[in-house]
Structures are given as structure tokens and as C-alpha cells.
PDB file of C-alpha atoms in Angstrom:
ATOM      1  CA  UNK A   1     -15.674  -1.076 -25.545  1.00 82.00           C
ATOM      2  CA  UNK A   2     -14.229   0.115 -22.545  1.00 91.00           C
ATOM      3  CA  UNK A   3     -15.355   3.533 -20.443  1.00 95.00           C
ATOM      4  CA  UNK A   4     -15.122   5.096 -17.163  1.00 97.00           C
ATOM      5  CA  UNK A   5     -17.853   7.142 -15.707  1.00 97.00           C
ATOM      6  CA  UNK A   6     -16.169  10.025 -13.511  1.00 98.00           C
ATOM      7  CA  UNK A   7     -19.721  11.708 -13.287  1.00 95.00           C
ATOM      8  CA  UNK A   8     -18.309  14.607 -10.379  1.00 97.00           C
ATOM      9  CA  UNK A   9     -16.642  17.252 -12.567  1.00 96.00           C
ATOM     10  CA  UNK A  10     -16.255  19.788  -9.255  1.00 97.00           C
ATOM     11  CA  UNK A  11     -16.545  19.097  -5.365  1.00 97.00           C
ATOM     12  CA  UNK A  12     -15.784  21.614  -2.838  1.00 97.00           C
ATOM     13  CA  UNK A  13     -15.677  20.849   0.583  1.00 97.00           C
ATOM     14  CA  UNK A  14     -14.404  22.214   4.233  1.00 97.00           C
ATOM     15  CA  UNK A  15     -11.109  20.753   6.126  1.00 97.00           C
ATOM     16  CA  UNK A  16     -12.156  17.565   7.978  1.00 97.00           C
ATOM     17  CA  UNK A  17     -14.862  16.698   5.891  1.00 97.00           C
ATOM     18  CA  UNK A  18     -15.591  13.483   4.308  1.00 97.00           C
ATOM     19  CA  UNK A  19     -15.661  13.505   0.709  1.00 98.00           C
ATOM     20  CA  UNK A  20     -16.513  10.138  -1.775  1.00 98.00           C
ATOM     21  CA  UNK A  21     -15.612  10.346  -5.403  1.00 98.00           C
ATOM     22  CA  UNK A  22     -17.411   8.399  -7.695  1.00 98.00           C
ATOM     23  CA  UNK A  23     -16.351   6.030 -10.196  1.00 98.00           C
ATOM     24  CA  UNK A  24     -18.192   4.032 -12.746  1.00 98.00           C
ATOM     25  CA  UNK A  25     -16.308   1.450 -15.226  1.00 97.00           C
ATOM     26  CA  UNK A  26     -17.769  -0.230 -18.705  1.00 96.00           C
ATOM     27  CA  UNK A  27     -16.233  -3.498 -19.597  1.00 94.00           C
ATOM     28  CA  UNK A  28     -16.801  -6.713 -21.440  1.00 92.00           C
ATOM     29  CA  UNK A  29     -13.666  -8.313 -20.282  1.00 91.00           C
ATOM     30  CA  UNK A  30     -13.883 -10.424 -16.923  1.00 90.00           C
ATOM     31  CA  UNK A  31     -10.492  -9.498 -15.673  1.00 91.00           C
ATOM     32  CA  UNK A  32      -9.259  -5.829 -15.799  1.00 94.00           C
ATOM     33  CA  UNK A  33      -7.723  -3.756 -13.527  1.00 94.00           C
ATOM     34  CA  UNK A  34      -8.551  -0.494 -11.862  1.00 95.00           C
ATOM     35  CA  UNK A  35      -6.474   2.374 -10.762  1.00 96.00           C
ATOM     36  CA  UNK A  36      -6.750   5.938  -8.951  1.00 97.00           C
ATOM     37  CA  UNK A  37      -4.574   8.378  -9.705  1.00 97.00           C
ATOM     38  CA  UNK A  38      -4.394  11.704  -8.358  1.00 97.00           C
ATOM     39  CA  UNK A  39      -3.005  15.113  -9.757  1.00 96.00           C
ATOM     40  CA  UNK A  40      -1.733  18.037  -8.603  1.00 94.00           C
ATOM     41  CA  UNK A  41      -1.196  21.378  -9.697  1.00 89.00           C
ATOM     42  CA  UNK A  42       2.171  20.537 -10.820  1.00 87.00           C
ATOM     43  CA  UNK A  43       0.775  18.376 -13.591  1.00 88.00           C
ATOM     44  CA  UNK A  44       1.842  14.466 -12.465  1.00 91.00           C
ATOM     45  CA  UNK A  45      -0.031  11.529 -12.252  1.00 94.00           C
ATOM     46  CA  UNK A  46       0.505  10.228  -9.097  1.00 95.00           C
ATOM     47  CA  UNK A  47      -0.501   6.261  -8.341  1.00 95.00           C
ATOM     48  CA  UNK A  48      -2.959   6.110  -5.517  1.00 95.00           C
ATOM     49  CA  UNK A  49      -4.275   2.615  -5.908  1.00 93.00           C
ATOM     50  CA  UNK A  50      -4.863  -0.784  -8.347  1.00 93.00           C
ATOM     51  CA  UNK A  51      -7.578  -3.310  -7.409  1.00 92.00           C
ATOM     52  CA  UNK A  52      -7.878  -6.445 -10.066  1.00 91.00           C
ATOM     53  CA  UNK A  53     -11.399  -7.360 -10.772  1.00 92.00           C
ATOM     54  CA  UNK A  54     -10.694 -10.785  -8.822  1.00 89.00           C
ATOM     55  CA  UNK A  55     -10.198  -8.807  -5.948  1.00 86.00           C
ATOM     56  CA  UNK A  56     -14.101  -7.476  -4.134  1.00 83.00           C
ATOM     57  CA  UNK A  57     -11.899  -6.456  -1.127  1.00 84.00           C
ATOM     58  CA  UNK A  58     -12.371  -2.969   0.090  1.00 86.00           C
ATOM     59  CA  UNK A  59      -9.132  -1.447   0.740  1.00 87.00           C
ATOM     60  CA  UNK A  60      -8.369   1.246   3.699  1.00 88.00           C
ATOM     61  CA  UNK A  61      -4.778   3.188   3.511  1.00 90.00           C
ATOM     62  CA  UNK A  62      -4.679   6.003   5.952  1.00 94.00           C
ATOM     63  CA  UNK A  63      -7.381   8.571   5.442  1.00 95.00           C
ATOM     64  CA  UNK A  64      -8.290   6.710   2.033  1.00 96.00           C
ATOM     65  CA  UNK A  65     -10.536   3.971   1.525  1.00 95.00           C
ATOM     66  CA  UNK A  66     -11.690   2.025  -1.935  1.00 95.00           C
ATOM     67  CA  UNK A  67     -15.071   0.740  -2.006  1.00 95.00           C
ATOM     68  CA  UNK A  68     -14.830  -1.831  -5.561  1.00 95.00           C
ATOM     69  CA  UNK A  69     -19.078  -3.106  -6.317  1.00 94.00           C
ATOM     70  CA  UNK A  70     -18.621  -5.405  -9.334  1.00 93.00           C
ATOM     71  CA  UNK A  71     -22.512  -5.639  -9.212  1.00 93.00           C
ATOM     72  CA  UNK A  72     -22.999  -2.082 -10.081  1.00 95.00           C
ATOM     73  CA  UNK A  73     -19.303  -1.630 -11.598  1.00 96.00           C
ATOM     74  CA  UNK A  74     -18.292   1.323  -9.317  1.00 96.00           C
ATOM     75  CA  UNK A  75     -14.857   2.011  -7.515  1.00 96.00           C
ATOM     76  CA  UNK A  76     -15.317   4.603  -5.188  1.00 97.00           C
ATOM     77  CA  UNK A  77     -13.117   6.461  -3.732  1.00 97.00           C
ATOM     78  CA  UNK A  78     -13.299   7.953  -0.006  1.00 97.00           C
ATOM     79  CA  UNK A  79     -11.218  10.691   1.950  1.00 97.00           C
ATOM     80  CA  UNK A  80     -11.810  10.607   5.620  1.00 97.00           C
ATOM     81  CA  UNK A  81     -11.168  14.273   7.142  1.00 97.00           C
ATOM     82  CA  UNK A  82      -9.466  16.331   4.171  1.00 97.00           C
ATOM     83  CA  UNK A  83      -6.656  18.240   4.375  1.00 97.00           C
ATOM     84  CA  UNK A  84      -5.940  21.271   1.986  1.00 96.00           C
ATOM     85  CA  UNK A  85      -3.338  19.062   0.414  1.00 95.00           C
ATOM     86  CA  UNK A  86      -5.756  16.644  -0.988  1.00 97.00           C
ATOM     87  CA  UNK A  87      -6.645  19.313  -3.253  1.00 97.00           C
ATOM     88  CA  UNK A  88      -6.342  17.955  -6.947  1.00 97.00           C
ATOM     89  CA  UNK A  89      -7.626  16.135 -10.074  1.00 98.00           C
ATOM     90  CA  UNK A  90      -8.347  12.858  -9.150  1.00 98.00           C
ATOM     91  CA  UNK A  91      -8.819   9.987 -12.116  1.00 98.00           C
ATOM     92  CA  UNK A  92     -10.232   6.741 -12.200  1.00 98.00           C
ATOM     93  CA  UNK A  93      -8.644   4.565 -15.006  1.00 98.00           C
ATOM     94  CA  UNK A  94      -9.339   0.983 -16.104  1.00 96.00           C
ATOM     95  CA  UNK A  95      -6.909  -1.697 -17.858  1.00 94.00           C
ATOM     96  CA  UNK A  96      -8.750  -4.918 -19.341  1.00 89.00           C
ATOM     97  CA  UNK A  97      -6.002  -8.040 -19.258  1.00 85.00           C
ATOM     98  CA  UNK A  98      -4.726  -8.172 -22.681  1.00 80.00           C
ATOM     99  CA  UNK A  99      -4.667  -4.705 -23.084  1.00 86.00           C
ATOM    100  CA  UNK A 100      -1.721  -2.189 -22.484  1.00 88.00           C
ATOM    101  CA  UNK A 101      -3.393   1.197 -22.529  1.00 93.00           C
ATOM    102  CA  UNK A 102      -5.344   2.740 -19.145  1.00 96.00           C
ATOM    103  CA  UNK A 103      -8.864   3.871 -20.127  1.00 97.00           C
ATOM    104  CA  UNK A 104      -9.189   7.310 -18.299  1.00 98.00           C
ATOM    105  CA  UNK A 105     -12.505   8.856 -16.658  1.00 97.00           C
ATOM    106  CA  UNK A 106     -12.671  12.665 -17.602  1.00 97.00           C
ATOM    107  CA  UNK A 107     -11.549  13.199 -13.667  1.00 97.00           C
ATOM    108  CA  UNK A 108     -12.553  15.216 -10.584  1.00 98.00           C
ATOM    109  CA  UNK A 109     -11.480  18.609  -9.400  1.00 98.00           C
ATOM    110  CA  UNK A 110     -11.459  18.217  -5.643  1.00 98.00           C
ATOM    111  CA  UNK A 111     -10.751  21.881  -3.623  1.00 97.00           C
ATOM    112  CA  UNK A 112     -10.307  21.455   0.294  1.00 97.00           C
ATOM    113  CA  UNK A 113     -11.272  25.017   1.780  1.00 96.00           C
ATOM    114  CA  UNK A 114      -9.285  25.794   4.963  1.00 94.00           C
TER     115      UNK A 114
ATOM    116  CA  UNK B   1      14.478   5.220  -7.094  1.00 56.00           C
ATOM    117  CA  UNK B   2      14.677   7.671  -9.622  1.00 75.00           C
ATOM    118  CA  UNK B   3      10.879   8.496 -10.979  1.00 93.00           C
ATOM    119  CA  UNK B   4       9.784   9.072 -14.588  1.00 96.00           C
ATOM    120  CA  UNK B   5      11.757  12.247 -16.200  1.00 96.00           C
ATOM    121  CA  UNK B   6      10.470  14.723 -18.865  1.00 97.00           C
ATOM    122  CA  UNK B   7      12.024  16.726 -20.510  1.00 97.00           C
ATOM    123  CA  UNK B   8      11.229  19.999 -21.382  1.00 97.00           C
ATOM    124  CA  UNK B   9       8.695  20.613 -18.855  1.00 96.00           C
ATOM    125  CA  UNK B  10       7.111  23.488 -20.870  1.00 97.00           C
ATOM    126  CA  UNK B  11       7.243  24.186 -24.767  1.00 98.00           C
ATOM    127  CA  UNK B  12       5.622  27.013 -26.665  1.00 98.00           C
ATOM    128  CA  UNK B  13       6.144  27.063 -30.600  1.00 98.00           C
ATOM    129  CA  UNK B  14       4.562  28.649 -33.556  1.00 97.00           C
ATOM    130  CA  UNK B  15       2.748  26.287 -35.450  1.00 97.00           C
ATOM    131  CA  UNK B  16       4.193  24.464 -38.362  1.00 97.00           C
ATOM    132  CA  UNK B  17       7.129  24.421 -36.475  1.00 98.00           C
ATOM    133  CA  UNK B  18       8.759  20.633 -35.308  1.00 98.00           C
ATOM    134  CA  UNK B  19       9.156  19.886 -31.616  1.00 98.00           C
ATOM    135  CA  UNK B  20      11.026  16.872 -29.720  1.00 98.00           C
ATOM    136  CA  UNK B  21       9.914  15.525 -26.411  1.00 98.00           C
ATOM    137  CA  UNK B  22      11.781  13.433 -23.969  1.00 98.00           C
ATOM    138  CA  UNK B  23      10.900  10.749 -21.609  1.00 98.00           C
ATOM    139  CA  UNK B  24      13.046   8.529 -19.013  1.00 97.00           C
ATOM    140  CA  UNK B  25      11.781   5.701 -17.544  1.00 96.00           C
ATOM    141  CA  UNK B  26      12.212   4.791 -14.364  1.00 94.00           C
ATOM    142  CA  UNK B  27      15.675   2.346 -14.632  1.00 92.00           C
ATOM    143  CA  UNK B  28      14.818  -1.440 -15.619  1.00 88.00           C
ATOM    144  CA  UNK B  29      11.166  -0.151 -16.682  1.00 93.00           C
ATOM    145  CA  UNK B  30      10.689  -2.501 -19.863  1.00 93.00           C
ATOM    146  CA  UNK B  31       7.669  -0.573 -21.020  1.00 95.00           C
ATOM    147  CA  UNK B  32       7.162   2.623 -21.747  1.00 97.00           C
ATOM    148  CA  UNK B  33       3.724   4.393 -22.948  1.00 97.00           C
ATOM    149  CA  UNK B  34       2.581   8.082 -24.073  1.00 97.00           C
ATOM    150  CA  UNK B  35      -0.479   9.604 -23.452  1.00 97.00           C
ATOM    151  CA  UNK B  36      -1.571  13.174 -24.341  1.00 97.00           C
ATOM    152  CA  UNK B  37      -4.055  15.209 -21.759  1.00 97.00           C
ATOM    153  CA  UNK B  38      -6.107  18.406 -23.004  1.00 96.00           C
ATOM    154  CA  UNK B  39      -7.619  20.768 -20.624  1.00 93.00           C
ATOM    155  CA  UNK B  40      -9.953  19.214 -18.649  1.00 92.00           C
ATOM    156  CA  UNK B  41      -9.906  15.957 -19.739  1.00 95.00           C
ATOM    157  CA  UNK B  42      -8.344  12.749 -18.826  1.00 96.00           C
ATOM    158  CA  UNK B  43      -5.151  11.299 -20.735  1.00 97.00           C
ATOM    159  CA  UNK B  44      -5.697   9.341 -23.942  1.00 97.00           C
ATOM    160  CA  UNK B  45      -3.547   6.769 -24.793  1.00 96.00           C
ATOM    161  CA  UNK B  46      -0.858   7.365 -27.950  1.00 97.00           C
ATOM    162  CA  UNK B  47       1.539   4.403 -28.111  1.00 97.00           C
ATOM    163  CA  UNK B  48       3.631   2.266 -25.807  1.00 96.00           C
ATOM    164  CA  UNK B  49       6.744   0.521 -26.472  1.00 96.00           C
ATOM    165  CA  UNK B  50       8.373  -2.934 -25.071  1.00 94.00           C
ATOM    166  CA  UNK B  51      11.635  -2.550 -25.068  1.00 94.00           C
ATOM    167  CA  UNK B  52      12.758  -1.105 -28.205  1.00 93.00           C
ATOM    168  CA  UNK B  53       9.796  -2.295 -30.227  1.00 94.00           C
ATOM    169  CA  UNK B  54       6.366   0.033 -30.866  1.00 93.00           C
ATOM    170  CA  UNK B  55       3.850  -2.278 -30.130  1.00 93.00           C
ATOM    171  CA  UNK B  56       0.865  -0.472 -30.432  1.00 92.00           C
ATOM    172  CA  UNK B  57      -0.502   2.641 -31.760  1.00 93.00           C
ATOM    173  CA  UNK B  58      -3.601   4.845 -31.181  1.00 92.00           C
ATOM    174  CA  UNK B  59      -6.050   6.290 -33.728  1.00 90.00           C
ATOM    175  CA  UNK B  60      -4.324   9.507 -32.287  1.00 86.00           C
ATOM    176  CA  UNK B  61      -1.442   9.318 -33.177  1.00 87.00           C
ATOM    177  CA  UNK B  62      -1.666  10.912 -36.581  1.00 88.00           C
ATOM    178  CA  UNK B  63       1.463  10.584 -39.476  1.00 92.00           C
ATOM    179  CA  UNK B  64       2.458  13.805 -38.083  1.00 96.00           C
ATOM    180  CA  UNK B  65       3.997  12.027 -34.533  1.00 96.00           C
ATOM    181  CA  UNK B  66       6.823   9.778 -34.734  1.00 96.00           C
ATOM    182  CA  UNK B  67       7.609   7.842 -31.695  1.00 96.00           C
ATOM    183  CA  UNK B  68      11.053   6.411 -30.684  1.00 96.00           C
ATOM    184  CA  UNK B  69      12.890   4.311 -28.223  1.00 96.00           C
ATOM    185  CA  UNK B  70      15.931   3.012 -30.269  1.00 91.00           C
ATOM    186  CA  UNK B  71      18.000   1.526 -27.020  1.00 87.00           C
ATOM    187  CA  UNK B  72      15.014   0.326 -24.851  1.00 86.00           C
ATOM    188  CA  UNK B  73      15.577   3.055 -22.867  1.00 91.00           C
ATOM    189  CA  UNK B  74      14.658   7.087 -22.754  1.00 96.00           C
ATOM    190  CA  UNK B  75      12.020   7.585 -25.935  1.00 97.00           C
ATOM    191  CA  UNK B  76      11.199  10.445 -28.199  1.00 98.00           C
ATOM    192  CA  UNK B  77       7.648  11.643 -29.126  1.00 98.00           C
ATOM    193  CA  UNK B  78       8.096  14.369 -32.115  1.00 97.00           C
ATOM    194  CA  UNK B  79       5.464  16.304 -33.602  1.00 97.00           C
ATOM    195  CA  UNK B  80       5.770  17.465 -36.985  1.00 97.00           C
ATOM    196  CA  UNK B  81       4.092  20.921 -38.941  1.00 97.00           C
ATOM    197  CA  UNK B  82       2.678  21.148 -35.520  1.00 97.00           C
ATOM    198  CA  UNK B  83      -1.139  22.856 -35.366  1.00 96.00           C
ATOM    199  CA  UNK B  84      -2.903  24.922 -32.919  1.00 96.00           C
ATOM    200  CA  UNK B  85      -4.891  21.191 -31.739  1.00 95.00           C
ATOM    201  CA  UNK B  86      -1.664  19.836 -30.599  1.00 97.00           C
ATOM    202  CA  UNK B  87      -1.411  22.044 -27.831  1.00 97.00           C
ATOM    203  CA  UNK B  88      -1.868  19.586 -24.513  1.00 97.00           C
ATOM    204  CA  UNK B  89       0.374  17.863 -21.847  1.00 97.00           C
ATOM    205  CA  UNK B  90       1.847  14.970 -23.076  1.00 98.00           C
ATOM    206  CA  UNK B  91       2.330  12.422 -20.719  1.00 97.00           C
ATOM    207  CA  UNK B  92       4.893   9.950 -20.540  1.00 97.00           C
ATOM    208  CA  UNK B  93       4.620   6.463 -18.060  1.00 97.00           C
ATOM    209  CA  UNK B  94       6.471   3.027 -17.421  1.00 96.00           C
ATOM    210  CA  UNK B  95       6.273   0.040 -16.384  1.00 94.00           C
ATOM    211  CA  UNK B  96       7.914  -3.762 -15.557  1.00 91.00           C
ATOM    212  CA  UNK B  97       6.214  -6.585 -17.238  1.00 87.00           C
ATOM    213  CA  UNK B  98       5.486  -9.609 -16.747  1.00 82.00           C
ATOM    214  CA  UNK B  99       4.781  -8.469 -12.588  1.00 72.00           C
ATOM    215  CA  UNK B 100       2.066  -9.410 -10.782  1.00 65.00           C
ATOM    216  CA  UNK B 101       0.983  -5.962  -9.910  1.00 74.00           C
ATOM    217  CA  UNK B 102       1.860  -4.284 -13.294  1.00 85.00           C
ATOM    218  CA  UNK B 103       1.867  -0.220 -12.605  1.00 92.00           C
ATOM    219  CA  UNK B 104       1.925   2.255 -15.223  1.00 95.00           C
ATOM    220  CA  UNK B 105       4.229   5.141 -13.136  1.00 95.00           C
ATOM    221  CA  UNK B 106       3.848   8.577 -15.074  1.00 96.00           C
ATOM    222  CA  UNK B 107       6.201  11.488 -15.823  1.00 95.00           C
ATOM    223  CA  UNK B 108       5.829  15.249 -14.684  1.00 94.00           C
ATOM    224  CA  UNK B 109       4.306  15.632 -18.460  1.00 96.00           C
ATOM    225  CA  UNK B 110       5.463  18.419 -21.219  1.00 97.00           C
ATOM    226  CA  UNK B 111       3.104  21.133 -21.396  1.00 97.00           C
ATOM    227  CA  UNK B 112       3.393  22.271 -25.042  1.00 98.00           C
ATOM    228  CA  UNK B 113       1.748  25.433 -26.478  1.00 98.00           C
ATOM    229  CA  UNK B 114       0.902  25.649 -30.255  1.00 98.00           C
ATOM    230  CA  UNK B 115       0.605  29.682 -31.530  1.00 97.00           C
TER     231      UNK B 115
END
């Protein structure tokens, strides 16, 4: 069976603060996929990220960086110095090879505080 | 590129009543998957298409829901005698297989209300 972890239902933070948001995944399957995904207020999933499970690189774009641990099966997620406008639900989903459908996480509320 | 498209954004209907959702795919998207999202949750996976053909569907997806994509190209989702535990966003996403990187993109969603 496949599950993701997203154990951070809330975080609140200031402006310019660092913020990680935590991801753990449950799979058999020795190739899957992971994702980020990030949504607004105005309801749509928005693609941050996919990693394969071949892949241990960490990943840096901008202000976000990926940490992927296959020994403790986490993909974390890091913003360097929020802005207001990173304020959103942010999920971590998981694909196994051979399967179609994205396994969601139950997601993170994130509020940046001016 | 033209994203995902939804359409309506919001529905509110008394239940028992039918309702029709519609998705567009982003153009030369050969799959296309729905997903429903209740408050506070994450989205659960419904059904996907390839093309025109329904390849798989979810536990979820109860004889009331009918799925649709007749030209392998916009789909319908419809959702019969709907009940009060139908109301959630349904979410609509595509994708281009085989790719190396395959993406699922998502839609804006339809936000329907059962009363």
C-alpha cells in the first residue's frame, strides 16, 4: 500500500523566515515518483516539483529547496525567507511506476504573517 | 500554452438533482484523470482516461458517477441523484505519456455544493 505522511496540519510563520515542510512517503515499489504541489486560495494545484526515486539529488530552485532521504523516506520541503505569497496548502503526493493515480498527503496550511 | 480548463467553477444543487462537469486538457495531453478533494483533505483519485478509453476506476467512484471522454479530448464527470456527501472540489488533471518526466497538470477544480 501506498501513503504519504504530511504530519504539519498548520504552520505560521513571520516574512523572511525559514520554514521546512515535512513529508513522509510509504511504498513497496522501488521506483515511484514524488511531487509537491502547492495551492492557493483560488483552489488549483499548482506543480512545484517531481523527484524519481533514482534520483537522491537535493534540488534548489530560487527560495525553494527539496531535501529527498530514501533512508528515512522523507521529501522535505524548504522555503528560504517567505513572502506573504507563499501562503497556501502545500501537498506532497507519490506515484509508484506502474501506477497512474498520485497518492496525496492530507497537506499543509502554510500562513506568511507580514 | 493553454492550462487545464473547468468548467463551471462553482455549482450548488439540491440533492437528488443531476449535475455535469467539464474538463479540458491542456492540447495534445493524452491522459486525463479526476480526482475529488473534501475540506481539508488531499485529492483522491476517481478515474483517468488514455485517450478515449477509461482505464481505471477508483473504489470511489460509485454507480452514481459516469465518466466520459468520447473524442480523446475535453471529458465529462456526471453525478447522478446527487447526496449531501458529494459536496467537494472535483479536480480535473492531464498529462503526455510515454515522457520521461510524466506530470499530472491540474485544473482550477469545480467546487460543487449538495443542499
Amino acid at each position: 500500500a501506498q501513503k504519504v505522511t504530511q504530519a504539519q496540519t498548520e504552520i505560521s510563520v513571520v516574512e523572511k523566515e525559514d520554514v521546512t515542510l515535512d513529508c513522509v512517503y510509504e511504498t513497496r515499489d522501488t521506483t515511484y515518483y514524488l511531487f509537491w504541489y502547492k495551492q492557493p486560495p483560488s483552489g488549483e494545484l499548482v506543480f512545484l516539483i517531481r523527484r524519481n526515486s533514482f534520483d537522491e539529488q537535493n534540488e534548489i530552485s530560487g527560495r525553494y529547496s527539496w531535501n529527498f532521504q530514501k533512508s528515512t523516506s522523507s521529501f522535505n520541503f524548504t522555503i528560504t525567507a517567505s513572502q506573504v505569497v507563499d501562503s497556501a496548502v502545500y501537498f506532497c503526493a507519490l506515484r509508484s511506476q506502474g501506477a497512474q493515480k498520485l497518492v496525496f498527503g492530507q497537506g499543509t496550511r502554510l500562513t506568511i504573517n507580514p | 500554452d493553454t492550462g487545464v480548463s473547468q468548467d463551471p467553477r462553482h455549482k450548488i444543487t439540491k440533492r437528488g438533482q443531476n449535475v455535469t462537469f467539464r474538463c479540458d486538457p491542456i492540447s495534445e495531453h493524452n491522459r486525463l484523470y479526476w480526482y475529488r478533494q473534501t475540506l481539508g483533505q488531499g485529492p483522491e483519485f476517481l478515474t483517468y482516461f488514455q485517450n478515449e478509453a477509461q482505464l481505471e476506476k477508483s473504489r470511489l467512484l460509485s454507480d452514481r458517477f459516469s465518466a466520459e471522454r468520447p473524442k480523446g479530448s475535453f471529458s465529462t464527470l456526471e453525478i447522478q441523484r446527487t447526496e449531501q456527501g458529494d459536496s467537494a472540489m472535483y479536480l480535473c488533471a492531464s498529462s503526455l505519456v510515454p515522457g520521461p518526466q510524466e506530470t499530472q497538470y491540474f485544473g482550477p477544480g469545480t467546487r460543487l455544493l449538495v443542499l
